[in-house]
C-alpha atoms as an extended CHARMM CRD file, in Angstrom:
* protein
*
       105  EXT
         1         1  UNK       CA             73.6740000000       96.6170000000       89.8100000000  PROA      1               0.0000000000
         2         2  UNK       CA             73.7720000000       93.6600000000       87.8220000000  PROA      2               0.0000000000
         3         3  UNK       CA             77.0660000000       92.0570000000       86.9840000000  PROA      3               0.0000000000
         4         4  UNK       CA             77.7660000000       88.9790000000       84.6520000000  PROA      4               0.0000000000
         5         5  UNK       CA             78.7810000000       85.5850000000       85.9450000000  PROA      5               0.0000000000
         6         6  UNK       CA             82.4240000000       86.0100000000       84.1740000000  PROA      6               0.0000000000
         7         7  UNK       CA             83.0120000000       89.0850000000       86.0560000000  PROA      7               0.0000000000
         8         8  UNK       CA             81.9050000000       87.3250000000       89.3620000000  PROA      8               0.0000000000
         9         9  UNK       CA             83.8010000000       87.2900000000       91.9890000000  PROA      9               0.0000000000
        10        10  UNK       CA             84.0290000000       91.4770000000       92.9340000000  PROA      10              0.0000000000
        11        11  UNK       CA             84.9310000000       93.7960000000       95.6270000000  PROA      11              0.0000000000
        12        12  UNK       CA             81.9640000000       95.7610000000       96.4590000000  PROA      12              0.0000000000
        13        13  UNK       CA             82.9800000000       98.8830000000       98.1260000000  PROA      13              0.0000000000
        14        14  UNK       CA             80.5290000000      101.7270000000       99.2870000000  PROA      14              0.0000000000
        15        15  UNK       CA             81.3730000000      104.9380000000       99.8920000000  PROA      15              0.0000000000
        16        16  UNK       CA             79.5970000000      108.5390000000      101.3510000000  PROA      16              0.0000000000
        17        17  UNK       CA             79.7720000000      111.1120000000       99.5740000000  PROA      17              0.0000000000
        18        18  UNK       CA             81.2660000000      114.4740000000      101.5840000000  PROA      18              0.0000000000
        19        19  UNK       CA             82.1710000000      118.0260000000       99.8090000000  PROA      19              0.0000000000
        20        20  UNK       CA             83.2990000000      115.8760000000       96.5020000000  PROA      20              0.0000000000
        21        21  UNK       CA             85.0970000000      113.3220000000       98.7920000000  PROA      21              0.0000000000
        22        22  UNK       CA             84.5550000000      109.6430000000       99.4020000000  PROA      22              0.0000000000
        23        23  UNK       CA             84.8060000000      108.5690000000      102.9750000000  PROA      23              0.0000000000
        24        24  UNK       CA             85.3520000000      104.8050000000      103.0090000000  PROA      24              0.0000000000
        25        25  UNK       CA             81.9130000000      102.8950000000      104.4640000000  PROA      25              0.0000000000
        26        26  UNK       CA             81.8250000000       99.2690000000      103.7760000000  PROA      26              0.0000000000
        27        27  UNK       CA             83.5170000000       96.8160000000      101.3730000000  PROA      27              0.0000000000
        28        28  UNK       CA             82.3320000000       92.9200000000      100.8600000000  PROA      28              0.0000000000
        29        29  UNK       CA             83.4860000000       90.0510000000       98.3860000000  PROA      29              0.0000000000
        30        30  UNK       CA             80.3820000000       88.7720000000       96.2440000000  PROA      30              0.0000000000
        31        31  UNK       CA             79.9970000000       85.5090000000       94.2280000000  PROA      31              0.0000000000
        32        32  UNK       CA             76.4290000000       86.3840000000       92.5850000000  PROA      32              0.0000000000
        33        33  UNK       CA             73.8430000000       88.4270000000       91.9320000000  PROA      33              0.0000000000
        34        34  UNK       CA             71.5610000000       87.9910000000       95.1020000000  PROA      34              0.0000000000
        35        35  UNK       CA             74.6250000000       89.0490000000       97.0220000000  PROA      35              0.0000000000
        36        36  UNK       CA             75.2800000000       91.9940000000       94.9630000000  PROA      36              0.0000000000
        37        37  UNK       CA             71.5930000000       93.4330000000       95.5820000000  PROA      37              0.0000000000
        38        38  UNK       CA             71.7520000000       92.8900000000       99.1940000000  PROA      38              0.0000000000
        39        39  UNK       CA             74.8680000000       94.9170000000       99.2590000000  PROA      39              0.0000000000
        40        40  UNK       CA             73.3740000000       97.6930000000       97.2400000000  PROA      40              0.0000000000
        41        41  UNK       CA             69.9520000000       97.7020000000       98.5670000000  PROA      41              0.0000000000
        42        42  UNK       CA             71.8800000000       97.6490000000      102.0790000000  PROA      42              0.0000000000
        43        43  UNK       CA             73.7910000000      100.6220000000      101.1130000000  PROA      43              0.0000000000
        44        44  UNK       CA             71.5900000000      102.5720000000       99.0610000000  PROA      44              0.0000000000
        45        45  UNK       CA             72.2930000000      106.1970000000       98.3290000000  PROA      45              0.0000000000
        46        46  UNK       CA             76.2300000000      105.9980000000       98.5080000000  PROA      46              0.0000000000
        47        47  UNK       CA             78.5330000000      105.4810000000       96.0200000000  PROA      47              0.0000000000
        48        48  UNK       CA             79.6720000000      101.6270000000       95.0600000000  PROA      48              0.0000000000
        49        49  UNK       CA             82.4910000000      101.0760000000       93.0740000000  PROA      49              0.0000000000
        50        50  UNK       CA             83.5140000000       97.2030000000       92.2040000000  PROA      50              0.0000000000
        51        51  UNK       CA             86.3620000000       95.5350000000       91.8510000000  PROA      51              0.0000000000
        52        52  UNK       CA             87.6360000000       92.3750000000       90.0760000000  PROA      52              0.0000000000
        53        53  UNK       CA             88.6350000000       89.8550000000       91.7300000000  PROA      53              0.0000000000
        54        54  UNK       CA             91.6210000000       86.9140000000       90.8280000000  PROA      54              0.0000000000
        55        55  UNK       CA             91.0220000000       83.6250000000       91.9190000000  PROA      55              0.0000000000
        56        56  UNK       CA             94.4780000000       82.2000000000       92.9870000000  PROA      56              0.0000000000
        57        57  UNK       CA             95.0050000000       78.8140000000       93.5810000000  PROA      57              0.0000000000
        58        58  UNK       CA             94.8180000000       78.0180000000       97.2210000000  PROA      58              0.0000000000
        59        59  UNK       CA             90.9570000000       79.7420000000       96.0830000000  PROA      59              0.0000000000
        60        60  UNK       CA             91.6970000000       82.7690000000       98.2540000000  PROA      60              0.0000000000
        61        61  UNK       CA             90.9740000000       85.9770000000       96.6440000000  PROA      61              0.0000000000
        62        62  UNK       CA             93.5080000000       89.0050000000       95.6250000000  PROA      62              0.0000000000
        63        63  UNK       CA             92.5730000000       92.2640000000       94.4330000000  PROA      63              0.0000000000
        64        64  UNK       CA             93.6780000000       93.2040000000       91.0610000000  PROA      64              0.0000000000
        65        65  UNK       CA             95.0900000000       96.8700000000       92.0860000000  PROA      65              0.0000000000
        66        66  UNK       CA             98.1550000000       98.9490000000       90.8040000000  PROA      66              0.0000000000
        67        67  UNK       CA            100.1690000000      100.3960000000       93.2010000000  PROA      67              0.0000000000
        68        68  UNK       CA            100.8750000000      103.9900000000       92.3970000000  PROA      68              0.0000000000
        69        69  UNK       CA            104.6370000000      104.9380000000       92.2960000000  PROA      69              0.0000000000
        70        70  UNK       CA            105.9360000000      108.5290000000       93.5890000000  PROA      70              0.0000000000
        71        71  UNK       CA            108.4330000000      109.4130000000       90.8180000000  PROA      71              0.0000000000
        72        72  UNK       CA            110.5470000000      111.3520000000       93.1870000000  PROA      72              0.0000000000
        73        73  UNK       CA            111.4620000000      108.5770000000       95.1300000000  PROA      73              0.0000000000
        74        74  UNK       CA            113.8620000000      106.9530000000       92.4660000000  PROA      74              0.0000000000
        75        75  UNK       CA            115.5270000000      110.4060000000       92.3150000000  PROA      75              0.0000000000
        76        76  UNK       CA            116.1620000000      110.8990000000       96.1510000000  PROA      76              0.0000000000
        77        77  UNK       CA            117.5000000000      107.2550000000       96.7890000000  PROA      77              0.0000000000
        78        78  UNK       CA            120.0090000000      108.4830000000       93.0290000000  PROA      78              0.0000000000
        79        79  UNK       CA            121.2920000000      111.5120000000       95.5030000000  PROA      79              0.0000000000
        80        80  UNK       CA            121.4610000000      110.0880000000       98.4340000000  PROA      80              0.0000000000
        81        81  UNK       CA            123.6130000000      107.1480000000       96.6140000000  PROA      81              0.0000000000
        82        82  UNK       CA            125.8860000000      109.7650000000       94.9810000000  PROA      82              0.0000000000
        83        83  UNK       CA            126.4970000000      111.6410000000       97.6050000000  PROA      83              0.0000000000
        84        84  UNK       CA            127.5050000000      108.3140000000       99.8680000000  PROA      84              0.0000000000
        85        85  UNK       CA            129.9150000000      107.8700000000       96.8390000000  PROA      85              0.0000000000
        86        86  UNK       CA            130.7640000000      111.3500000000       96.9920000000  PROA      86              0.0000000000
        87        87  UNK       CA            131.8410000000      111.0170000000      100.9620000000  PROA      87              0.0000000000
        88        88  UNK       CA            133.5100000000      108.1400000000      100.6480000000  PROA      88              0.0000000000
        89        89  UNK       CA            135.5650000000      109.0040000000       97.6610000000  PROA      89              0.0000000000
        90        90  UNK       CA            136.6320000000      112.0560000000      100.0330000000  PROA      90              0.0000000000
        91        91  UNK       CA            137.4400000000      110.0270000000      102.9770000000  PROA      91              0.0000000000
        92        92  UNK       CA            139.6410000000      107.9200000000      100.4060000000  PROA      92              0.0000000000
        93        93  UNK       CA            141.4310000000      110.6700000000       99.5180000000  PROA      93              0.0000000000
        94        94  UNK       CA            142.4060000000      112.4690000000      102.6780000000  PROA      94              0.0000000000
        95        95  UNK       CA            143.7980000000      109.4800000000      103.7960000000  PROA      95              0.0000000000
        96        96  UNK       CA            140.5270000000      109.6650000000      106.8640000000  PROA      96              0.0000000000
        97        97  UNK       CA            139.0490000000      106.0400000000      106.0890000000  PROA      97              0.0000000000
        98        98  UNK       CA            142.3700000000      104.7500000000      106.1590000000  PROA      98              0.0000000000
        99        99  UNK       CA            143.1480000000      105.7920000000      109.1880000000  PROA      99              0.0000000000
       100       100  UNK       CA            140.3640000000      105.0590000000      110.9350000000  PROA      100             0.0000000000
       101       101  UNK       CA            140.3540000000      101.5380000000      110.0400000000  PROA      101             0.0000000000
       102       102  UNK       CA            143.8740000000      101.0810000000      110.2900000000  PROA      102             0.0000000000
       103       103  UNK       CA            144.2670000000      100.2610000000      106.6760000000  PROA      103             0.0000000000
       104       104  UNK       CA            147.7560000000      100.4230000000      104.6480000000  PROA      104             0.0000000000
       105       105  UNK       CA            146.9370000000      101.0820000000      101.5090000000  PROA      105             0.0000000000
């Protein structure tokens, strides 16, 4: 696997390959090439994906990685929300709230 010198640094990850899933194996940071072929030659025969790393200031590395979002958690926390509203609106209005706190209103 050769990579060029603008790409470097990567995540090299290596995975095994079981009934068409990956099982996680090994995973090292690499800042050139003779690092890269020890990893593969290491781990040859799996699967190895890279990944591109950001240098950040401080010169620690992050992952560049997008977190994926269930879409059905914005609509739960909506519901939930409305039917808070919904309860409290009732308490309001049978005079419950009010009397629990001792509230004149």
């Amino acid at each position: 696997m050769d990579l060029r010198n603008e790409d470097l640094p990567v995540t090299l990850q290596a995975f095994e390959l079981v009934d068409n899933n990956e099982i996680f194996i090994a995973e090292q940071v690499v800042s050139n090439q003779s690092d890269i072929k020890a990893f593969t030659t290491l781990y040859t025969g799996k699967l190895i994906k890279a990944k591109k790393l950001v240098v950040t200031e401080n010169n620690s590395y992050s992952s560049v990685t997008t977190k994926k979002r269930n879409p059905t958690t914005g609509l739960v926390m909506i519901i939930v929300i409305l039917i808070l509203l919904a309860l409290v609106i009732y308490g309001i209005s049978t005079g419950w709230i009010q009397q629990k706190f001792n509230l004149n209103i």
